[in-house]
JSON list of C-alpha atoms in Angstrom, two decimals:
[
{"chain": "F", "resi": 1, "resn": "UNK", "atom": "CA", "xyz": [0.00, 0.00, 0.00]},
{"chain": "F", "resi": 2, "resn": "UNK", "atom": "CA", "xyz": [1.64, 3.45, -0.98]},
{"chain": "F", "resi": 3, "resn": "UNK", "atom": "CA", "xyz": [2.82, 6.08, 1.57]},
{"chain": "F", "resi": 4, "resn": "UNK", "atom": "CA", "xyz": [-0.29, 8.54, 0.50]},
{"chain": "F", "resi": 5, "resn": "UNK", "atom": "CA", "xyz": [-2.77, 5.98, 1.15]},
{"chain": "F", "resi": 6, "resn": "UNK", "atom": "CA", "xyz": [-1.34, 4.41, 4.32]},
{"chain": "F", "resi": 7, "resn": "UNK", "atom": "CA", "xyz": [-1.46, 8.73, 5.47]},
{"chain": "F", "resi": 8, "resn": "UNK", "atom": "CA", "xyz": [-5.49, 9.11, 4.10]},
{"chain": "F", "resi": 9, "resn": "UNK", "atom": "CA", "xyz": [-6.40, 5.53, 5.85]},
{"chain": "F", "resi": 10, "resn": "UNK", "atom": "CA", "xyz": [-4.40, 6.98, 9.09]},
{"chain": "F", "resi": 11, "resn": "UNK", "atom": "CA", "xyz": [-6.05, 10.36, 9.36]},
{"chain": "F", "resi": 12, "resn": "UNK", "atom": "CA", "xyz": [-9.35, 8.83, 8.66]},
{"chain": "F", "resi": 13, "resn": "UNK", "atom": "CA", "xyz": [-9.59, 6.60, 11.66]},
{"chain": "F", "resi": 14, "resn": "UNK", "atom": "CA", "xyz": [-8.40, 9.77, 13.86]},
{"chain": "F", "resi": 15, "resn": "UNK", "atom": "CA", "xyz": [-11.25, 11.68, 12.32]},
{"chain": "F", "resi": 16, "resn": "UNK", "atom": "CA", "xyz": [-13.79, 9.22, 12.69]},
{"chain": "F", "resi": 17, "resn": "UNK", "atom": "CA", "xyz": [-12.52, 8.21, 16.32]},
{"chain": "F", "resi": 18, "resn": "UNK", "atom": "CA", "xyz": [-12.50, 11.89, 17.45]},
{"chain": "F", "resi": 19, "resn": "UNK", "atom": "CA", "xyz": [-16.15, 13.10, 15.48]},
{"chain": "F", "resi": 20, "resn": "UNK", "atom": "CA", "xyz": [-18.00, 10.06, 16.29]},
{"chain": "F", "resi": 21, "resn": "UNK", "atom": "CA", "xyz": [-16.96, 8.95, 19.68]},
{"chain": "F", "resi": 22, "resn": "UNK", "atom": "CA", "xyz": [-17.06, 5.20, 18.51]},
{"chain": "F", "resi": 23, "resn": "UNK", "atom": "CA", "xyz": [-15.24, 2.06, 19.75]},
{"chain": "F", "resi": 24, "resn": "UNK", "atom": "CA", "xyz": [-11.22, 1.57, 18.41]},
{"chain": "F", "resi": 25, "resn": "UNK", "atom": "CA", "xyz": [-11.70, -0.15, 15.11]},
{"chain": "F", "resi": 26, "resn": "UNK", "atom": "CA", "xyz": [-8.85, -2.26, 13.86]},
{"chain": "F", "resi": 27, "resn": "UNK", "atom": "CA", "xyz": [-8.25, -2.20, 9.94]},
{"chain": "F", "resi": 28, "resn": "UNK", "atom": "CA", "xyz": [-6.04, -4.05, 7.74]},
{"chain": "F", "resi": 29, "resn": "UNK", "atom": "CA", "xyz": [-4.01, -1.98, 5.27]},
{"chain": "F", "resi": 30, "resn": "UNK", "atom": "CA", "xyz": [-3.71, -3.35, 1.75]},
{"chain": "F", "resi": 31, "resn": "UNK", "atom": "CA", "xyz": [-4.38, -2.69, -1.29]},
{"chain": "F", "resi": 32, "resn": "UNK", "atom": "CA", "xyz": [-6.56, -4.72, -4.14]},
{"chain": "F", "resi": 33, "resn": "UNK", "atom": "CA", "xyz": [-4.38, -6.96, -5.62]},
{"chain": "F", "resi": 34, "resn": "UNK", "atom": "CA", "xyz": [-2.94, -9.06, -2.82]},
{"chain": "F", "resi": 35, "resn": "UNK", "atom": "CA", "xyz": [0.44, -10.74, -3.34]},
{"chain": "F", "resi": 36, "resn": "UNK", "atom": "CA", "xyz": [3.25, -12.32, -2.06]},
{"chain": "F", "resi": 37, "resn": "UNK", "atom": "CA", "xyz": [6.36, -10.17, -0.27]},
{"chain": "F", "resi": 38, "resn": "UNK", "atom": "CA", "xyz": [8.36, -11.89, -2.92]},
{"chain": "F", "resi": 39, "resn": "UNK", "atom": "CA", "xyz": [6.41, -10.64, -5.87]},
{"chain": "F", "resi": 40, "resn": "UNK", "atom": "CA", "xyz": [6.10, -7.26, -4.53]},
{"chain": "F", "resi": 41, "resn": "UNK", "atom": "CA", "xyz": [9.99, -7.46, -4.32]},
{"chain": "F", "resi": 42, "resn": "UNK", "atom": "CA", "xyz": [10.54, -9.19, -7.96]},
{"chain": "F", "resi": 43, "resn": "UNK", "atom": "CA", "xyz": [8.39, -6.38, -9.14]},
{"chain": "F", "resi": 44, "resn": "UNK", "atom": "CA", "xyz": [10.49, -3.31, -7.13]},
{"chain": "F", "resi": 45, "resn": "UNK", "atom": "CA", "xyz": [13.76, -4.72, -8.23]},
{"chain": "F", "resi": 46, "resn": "UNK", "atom": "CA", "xyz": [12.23, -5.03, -12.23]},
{"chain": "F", "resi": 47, "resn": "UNK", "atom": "CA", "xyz": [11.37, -0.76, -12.27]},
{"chain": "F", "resi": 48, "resn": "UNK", "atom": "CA", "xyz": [14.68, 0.02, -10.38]},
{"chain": "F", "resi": 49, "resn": "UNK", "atom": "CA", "xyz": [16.45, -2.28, -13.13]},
{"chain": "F", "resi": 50, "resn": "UNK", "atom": "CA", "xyz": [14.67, -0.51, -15.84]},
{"chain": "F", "resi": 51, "resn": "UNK", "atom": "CA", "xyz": [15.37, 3.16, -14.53]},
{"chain": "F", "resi": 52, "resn": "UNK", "atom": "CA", "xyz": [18.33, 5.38, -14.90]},
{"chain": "F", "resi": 53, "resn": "UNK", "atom": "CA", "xyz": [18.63, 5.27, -11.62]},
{"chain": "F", "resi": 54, "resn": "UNK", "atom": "CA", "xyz": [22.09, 5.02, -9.69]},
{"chain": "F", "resi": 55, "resn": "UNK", "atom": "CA", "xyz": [21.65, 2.30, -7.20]},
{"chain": "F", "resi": 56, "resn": "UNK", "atom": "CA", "xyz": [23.83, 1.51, -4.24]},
{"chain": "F", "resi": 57, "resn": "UNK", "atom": "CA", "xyz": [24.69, -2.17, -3.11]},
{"chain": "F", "resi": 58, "resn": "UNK", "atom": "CA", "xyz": [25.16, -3.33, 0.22]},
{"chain": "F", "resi": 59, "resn": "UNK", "atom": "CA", "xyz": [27.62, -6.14, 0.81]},
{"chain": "F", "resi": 60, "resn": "UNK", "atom": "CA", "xyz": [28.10, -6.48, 3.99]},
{"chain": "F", "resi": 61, "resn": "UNK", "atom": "CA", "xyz": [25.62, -9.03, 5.99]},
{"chain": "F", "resi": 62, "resn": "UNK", "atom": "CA", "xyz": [22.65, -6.95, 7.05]},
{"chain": "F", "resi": 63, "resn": "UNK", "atom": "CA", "xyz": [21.67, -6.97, 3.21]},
{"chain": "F", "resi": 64, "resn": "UNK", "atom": "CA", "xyz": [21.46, -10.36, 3.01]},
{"chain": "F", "resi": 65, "resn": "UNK", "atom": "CA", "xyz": [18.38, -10.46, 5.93]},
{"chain": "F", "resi": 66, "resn": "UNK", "atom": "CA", "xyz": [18.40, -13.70, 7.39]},
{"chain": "F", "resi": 67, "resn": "UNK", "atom": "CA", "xyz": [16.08, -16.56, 8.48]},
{"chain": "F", "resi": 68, "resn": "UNK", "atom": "CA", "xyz": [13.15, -13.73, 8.87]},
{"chain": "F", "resi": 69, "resn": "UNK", "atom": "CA", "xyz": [13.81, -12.53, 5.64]},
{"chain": "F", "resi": 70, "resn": "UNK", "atom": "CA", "xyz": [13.82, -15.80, 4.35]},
{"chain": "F", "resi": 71, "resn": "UNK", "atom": "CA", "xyz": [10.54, -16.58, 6.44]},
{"chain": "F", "resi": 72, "resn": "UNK", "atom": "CA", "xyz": [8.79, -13.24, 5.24]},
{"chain": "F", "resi": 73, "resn": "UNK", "atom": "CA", "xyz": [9.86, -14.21, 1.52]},
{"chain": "F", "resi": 74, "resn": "UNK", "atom": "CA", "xyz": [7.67, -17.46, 1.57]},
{"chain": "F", "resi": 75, "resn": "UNK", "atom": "CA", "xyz": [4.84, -15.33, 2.73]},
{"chain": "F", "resi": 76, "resn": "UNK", "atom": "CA", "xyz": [1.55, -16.14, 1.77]},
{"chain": "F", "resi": 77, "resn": "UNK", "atom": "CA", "xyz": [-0.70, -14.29, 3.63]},
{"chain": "F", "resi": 78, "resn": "UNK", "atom": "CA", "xyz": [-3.51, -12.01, 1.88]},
{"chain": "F", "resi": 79, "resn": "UNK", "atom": "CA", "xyz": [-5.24, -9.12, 3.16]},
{"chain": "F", "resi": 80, "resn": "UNK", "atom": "CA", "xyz": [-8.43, -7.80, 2.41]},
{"chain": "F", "resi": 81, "resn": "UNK", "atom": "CA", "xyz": [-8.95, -4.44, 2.28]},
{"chain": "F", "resi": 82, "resn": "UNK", "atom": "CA", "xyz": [-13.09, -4.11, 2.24]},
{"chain": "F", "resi": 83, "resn": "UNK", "atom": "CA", "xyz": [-13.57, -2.46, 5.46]},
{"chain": "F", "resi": 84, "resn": "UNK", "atom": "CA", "xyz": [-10.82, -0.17, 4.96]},
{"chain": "F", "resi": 85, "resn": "UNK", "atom": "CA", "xyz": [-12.34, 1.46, 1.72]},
{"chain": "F", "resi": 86, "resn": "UNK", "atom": "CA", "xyz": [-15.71, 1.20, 2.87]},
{"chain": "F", "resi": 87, "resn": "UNK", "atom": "CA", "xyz": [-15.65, 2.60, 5.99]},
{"chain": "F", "resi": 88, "resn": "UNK", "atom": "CA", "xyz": [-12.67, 4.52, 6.81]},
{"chain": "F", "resi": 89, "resn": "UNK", "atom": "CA", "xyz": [-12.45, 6.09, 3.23]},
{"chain": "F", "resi": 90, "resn": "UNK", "atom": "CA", "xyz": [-15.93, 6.04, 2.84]},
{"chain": "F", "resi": 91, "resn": "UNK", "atom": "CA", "xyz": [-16.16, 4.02, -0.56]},
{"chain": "F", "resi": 92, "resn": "UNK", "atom": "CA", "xyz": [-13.61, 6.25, -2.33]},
{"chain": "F", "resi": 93, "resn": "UNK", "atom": "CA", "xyz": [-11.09, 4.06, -4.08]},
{"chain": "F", "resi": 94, "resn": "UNK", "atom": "CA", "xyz": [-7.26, 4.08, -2.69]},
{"chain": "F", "resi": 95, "resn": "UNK", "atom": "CA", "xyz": [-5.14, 6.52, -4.87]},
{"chain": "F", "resi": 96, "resn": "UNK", "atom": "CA", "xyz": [-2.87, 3.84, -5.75]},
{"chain": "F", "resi": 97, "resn": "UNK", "atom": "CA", "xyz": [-5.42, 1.00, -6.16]},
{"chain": "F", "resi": 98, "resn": "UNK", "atom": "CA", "xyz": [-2.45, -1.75, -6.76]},
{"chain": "F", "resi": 99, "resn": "UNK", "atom": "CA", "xyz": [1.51, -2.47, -5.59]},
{"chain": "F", "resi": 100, "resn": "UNK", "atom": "CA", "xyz": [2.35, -1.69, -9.57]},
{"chain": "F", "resi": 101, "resn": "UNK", "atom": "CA", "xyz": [1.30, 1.91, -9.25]},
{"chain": "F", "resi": 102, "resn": "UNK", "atom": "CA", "xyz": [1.91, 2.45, -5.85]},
{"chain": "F", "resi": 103, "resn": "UNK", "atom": "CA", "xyz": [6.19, 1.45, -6.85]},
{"chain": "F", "resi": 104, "resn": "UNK", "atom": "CA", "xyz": [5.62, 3.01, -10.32]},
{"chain": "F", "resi": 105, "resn": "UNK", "atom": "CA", "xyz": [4.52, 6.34, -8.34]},
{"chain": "F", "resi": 106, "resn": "UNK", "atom": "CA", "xyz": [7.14, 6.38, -5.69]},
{"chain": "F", "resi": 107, "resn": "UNK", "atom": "CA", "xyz": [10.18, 5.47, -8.60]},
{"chain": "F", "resi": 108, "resn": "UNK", "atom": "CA", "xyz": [8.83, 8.81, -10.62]},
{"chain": "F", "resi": 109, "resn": "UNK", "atom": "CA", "xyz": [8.76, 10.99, -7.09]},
{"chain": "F", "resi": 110, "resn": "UNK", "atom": "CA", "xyz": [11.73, 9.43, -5.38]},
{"chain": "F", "resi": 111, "resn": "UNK", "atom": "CA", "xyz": [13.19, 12.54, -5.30]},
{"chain": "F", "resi": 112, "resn": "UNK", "atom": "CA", "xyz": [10.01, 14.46, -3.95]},
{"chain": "F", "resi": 113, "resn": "UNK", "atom": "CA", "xyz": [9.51, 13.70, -0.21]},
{"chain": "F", "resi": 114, "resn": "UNK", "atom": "CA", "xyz": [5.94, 12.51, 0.88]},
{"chain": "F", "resi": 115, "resn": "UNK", "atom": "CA", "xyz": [6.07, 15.80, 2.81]},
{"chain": "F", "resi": 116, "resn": "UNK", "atom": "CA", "xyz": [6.95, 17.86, -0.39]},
{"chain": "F", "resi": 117, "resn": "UNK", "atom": "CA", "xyz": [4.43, 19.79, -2.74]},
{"chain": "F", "resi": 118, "resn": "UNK", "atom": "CA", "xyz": [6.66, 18.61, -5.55]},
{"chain": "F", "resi": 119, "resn": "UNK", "atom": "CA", "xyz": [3.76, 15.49, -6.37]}
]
């Protein structure tokens, strides 16, 4: 789930919680097309392949994760994200709807901090 979305779904649930006076709600963030970590990943890697982009490598061990990394790779879990769209965003559709154009988005604005007004 991008950044932007993640910062709507966030401010939301303050919103509602403050205006309505209603019980703590727990919602799952995701977007609509659920994958695996390690497609997400294949899919990151792919764009920052294809751009112009000057990418440092880490060698040293950190990089190379571990047996959570590993664990978190062979992920299957999927989230819905139906009560997060219909009630905390009120039925409006996430700005980034899928991973693709969530990474596509933050590749093109990677120098343009979430905070900026360069989006």
């Amino acid at each position: 789930i991008h950044e932007d979305d993640i910062a709507r779904a966030v401010v939301a649930s303050m919103t509602q919680a403050h205006s309505h006076q209603k019980r703590v709600q727990t919602y799952n963030l995701a977007d609509d097309l659920p994958e695996s970590r390690r497609v997400v990943m294949d899919h990151a890697a792919t764009l920052l392949q294809n751009s112009n982009l000057e990418i440092p490598v880490r060698n040293d061990k950190r990089s190379l994760g571990g047996v959570r990394a590993s664990r978190r790779g062979r992920d299957r879990k999927r989230v819905r994200n139906d009560k997060l769209v219909q009630q905390l965003l009120d039925g409006r559709p996430l700005l980034y709807p899928t991973y693709r154009q969530g990474l596509e988005s933050i590749l093109q604005n990677h120098d343009a901090p979430w905070w900026s007004d360069k989006k």
